[in-house]
């Protein structure tokens, strides 16, 4: 079993930045592809970004490409999401995800989920 705990959410003005973290426990995260999803009020959860296990290949939703950066520190068993140039439409609960396949993550078929951290972007 893998336990994932997100942190770093909060309130920020439009144009600002936040960095989310996802700490893993139970198993080493280096064996897993990792990803971030978000769910805005009244909307379905959507894919944000993913990163592979070995090559570190990254994938992004078009809506965040060029503004968000996903990264991982396997030594610290931690996943990150650097969010820049934030917009009010980025307001959502952000979830960390882990799966053996980055393809499965991009399809939303994830083995492990965190409980989420709220990001609110004011205009």
Coordinates of N, CA and C in Angstrom, one line a residue, residues 26-117:
X26 N 4.8 4.1 3.0 CA 4.4 2.8 2.8 C 5.3 2.0 1.9
X27 N 5.5 2.6 0.7 CA 6.4 2.1 -0.3 C 7.2 3.2 -0.9
X28 N 8.3 2.9 -1.5 CA 9.1 3.9 -2.2 C 8.3 4.3 -3.5
X29 N 8.3 5.6 -3.7 CA 7.6 6.1 -4.9 C 8.4 5.9 -6.2
X30 N 9.7 5.5 -6.1 CA 10.4 5.5 -7.3 C 9.9 4.4 -8.3
X31 N 9.1 3.4 -7.7 CA 8.6 2.4 -8.6 C 7.3 2.8 -9.3
X32 N 6.8 4.0 -9.0 CA 5.5 4.4 -9.5 C 5.7 5.6 -10.4
X33 N 4.9 5.7 -11.5 CA 4.6 6.9 -12.2 C 3.7 7.7 -11.2
X34 N 3.8 9.0 -11.3 CA 3.1 9.9 -10.4 C 2.3 11.0 -11.2
X35 N 1.3 11.5 -10.6 CA 0.6 12.5 -11.3 C -0.2 13.4 -10.3
X36 N -0.7 14.5 -10.9 CA -1.6 15.5 -10.2 C -2.9 15.6 -11.0
X37 N -4.0 15.6 -10.3 CA -5.3 15.9 -10.8 C -5.9 17.0 -10.0
X38 N -7.0 17.6 -10.5 CA -7.7 18.6 -9.8 C -9.2 18.5 -10.0
X39 N -9.9 18.9 -9.0 CA -11.4 18.9 -9.1 C -11.9 20.3 -8.6
X40 N -12.5 21.0 -9.6 CA -13.1 22.3 -9.2 C -14.5 22.1 -8.8
X41 N -15.1 23.1 -8.0 CA -16.4 22.9 -7.5 C -17.4 22.7 -8.6
X42 N -18.2 21.6 -8.5 CA -19.2 21.3 -9.5 C -18.7 20.7 -10.8
X43 N -17.4 20.4 -10.8 CA -16.9 19.8 -12.0 C -16.2 18.4 -11.7
X44 N -16.0 17.6 -12.7 CA -15.3 16.3 -12.6 C -13.8 16.5 -12.4
X45 N -13.2 15.5 -11.7 CA -11.8 15.5 -11.5 C -11.1 15.4 -12.9
X46 N -10.1 16.2 -13.1 CA -9.4 16.2 -14.4 C -7.9 16.1 -14.2
X47 N -7.2 15.5 -15.2 CA -5.8 15.3 -15.2 C -5.1 16.6 -15.4
X48 N -4.0 16.8 -14.6 CA -3.2 18.0 -14.7 C -1.8 17.7 -15.2
X49 N -1.1 16.8 -14.6 CA 0.3 16.5 -15.0 C 0.7 15.1 -14.5
X50 N 1.7 14.5 -15.2 CA 2.2 13.2 -14.8 C 3.7 13.2 -15.1
X51 N 4.3 12.3 -14.4 CA 5.8 12.1 -14.6 C 6.1 10.6 -14.5
X52 N 6.9 10.1 -15.4 CA 7.3 8.7 -15.4 C 8.3 8.3 -14.3
X53 N 8.5 7.0 -14.1 CA 9.3 6.5 -13.0 C 10.8 6.7 -13.3
X54 N 11.2 6.2 -14.5 CA 12.6 6.1 -14.8 C 13.1 7.3 -15.6
X55 N 12.6 7.5 -16.7 CA 13.0 8.6 -17.6 C 12.6 10.0 -17.1
X56 N 11.6 10.0 -16.3 CA 11.1 11.3 -15.8 C 10.4 12.0 -16.9
X57 N 9.9 11.3 -17.9 CA 9.1 12.0 -19.0 C 7.9 12.6 -18.3
X58 N 7.6 13.8 -18.8 CA 6.5 14.6 -18.2 C 5.4 14.8 -19.2
X59 N 4.2 14.9 -18.7 CA 3.0 15.1 -19.5 C 2.1 16.2 -18.8
X60 N 1.5 17.0 -19.6 CA 0.7 18.1 -19.1 C -0.6 18.3 -19.8
X61 N -1.7 18.7 -19.1 CA -2.9 19.1 -19.7 C -2.6 20.4 -20.4
X62 N -3.3 20.6 -21.5 CA -3.1 21.8 -22.3 C -3.3 23.1 -21.5
X63 N -4.3 23.0 -20.6 CA -4.7 24.2 -19.8 C -3.6 24.6 -18.8
X64 N -2.6 23.8 -18.5 CA -1.5 24.2 -17.6 C -0.1 24.2 -18.2
X65 N 0.0 23.8 -19.5 CA 1.3 23.7 -20.1 C 1.9 25.0 -20.2
X66 N 3.2 25.1 -19.8 CA 3.9 26.3 -19.8 C 3.8 27.1 -18.5
X67 N 2.9 26.7 -17.7 CA 2.7 27.4 -16.4 C 3.0 26.5 -15.2
X68 N 2.7 25.2 -15.3 CA 2.9 24.3 -14.2 C 4.1 23.4 -14.6
X69 N 4.9 22.9 -13.5 CA 6.0 22.0 -13.7 C 5.9 20.9 -12.7
X70 N 5.8 19.7 -13.1 CA 5.8 18.5 -12.2 C 7.2 18.0 -12.1
X71 N 7.6 17.6 -10.9 CA 8.9 17.1 -10.6 C 8.8 16.1 -9.5
X72 N 9.9 15.3 -9.3 CA 9.9 14.3 -8.2 C 11.3 14.2 -7.6
X73 N 11.4 13.9 -6.3 CA 12.6 13.7 -5.7 C 12.5 12.3 -5.0
X74 N 13.0 11.3 -5.7 CA 12.8 10.0 -5.2 C 13.6 9.7 -3.9
X75 N 14.6 10.5 -3.7 CA 15.4 10.3 -2.4 C 14.5 10.8 -1.2
X76 N 13.6 11.7 -1.5 CA 12.7 12.2 -0.4 C 11.3 11.6 -0.5
X77 N 11.2 10.7 -1.5 CA 9.8 10.1 -1.7 C 8.7 11.1 -1.8
X78 N 9.0 12.2 -2.6 CA 8.1 13.3 -2.7 C 7.9 13.7 -4.2
X79 N 6.7 14.1 -4.5 CA 6.3 14.6 -5.8 C 6.0 16.1 -5.6
X80 N 6.2 16.9 -6.6 CA 6.0 18.3 -6.5 C 5.2 18.8 -7.7
X81 N 4.5 20.0 -7.5 CA 3.9 20.6 -8.6 C 4.1 22.1 -8.4
X82 N 5.0 22.7 -9.2 CA 5.2 24.2 -9.2 C 4.2 24.8 -10.1
X83 N 3.4 25.7 -9.6 CA 2.3 26.4 -10.3 C 2.6 27.9 -10.4
X84 N 2.8 28.4 -11.6 CA 3.1 29.8 -11.8 C 2.0 30.4 -12.6
X85 N 1.9 31.7 -12.6 CA 0.9 32.5 -13.4 C -0.5 31.9 -13.2
X86 N -0.8 31.7 -11.9 CA -2.1 31.1 -11.6 C -3.3 32.0 -12.0
X87 N -4.3 31.3 -12.4 CA -5.5 32.0 -12.8 C -6.7 31.5 -11.9
X88 N -7.8 32.3 -11.8 CA -8.9 31.9 -11.0 C -9.5 30.6 -11.4
X89 N -9.4 30.2 -12.7 CA -9.9 28.9 -13.1 C -9.0 27.8 -12.7
X90 N -7.9 28.0 -12.1 CA -7.0 27.0 -11.5 C -7.5 26.6 -10.1
X91 N -8.5 27.3 -9.6 CA -9.1 27.0 -8.2 C -9.7 25.6 -8.2
X92 N -9.2 24.8 -7.3 CA -9.6 23.4 -7.2 C -9.0 22.7 -6.1
X93 N -9.5 21.5 -5.7 CA -8.7 20.6 -4.9 C -7.8 19.8 -5.7
X94 N -6.5 19.8 -5.4 CA -5.5 19.1 -6.1 C -5.1 17.8 -5.5
X95 N -5.1 16.8 -6.2 CA -4.9 15.4 -5.7 C -3.6 14.8 -6.4
X96 N -2.9 14.2 -5.5 CA -1.7 13.4 -5.9 C -2.1 12.0 -6.3
X97 N -1.5 11.4 -7.3 CA -1.8 10.0 -7.7 C -0.6 9.2 -8.0
X98 N -0.7 7.9 -7.8 CA 0.4 7.0 -8.1 C -0.1 5.8 -8.8
X99 N 0.6 5.3 -9.8 CA 0.3 4.1 -10.5 C 1.5 3.6 -11.2
X100 N 1.5 2.3 -11.5 CA 2.7 1.7 -12.2 C 2.9 2.2 -13.6
X101 N 1.8 2.8 -14.1 CA 1.8 3.2 -15.5 C 1.4 4.7 -15.7
X102 N 2.3 5.4 -16.4 CA 2.0 6.8 -16.6 C 0.8 6.9 -17.6
X103 N 0.6 5.9 -18.5 CA -0.5 5.9 -19.4 C -1.8 5.8 -18.6
X104 N -1.8 4.9 -17.6 CA -3.0 4.7 -16.7 C -3.3 6.0 -16.0
X105 N -2.3 6.7 -15.5 CA -2.5 7.9 -14.8 C -3.2 8.9 -15.7
X106 N -2.7 9.1 -16.9 CA -3.3 10.0 -17.9 C -4.7 9.6 -18.2
X107 N -5.1 8.4 -18.1 CA -6.4 7.9 -18.3 C -7.3 8.0 -17.1
X108 N -6.7 8.4 -15.9 CA -7.4 8.5 -14.7 C -7.7 7.2 -14.0
X109 N -7.0 6.1 -14.5 CA -7.2 4.8 -13.8 C -6.0 4.6 -12.9
X110 N -6.2 5.2 -11.7 CA -5.1 5.3 -10.7 C -5.2 4.3 -9.6
X111 N -4.1 3.8 -9.1 CA -4.1 2.8 -8.0 C -4.3 3.5 -6.7
X112 N -3.5 4.6 -6.5 CA -3.5 5.3 -5.2 C -3.8 6.8 -5.4
X113 N -4.6 7.3 -4.4 CA -4.9 8.7 -4.4 C -4.6 9.3 -3.1
X114 N -4.2 10.6 -3.0 CA -4.1 11.3 -1.8 C -5.5 11.9 -1.5
X115 N -5.6 12.6 -0.4 CA -6.9 13.2 0.0 C -7.1 14.6 -0.5
X116 N -6.1 15.2 -1.1 CA -6.2 16.5 -1.7 C -5.8 17.7 -0.9
X117 N -5.5 18.8 -1.6 CA -5.2 20.1 -0.9 C -5.8 21.2 -1.8

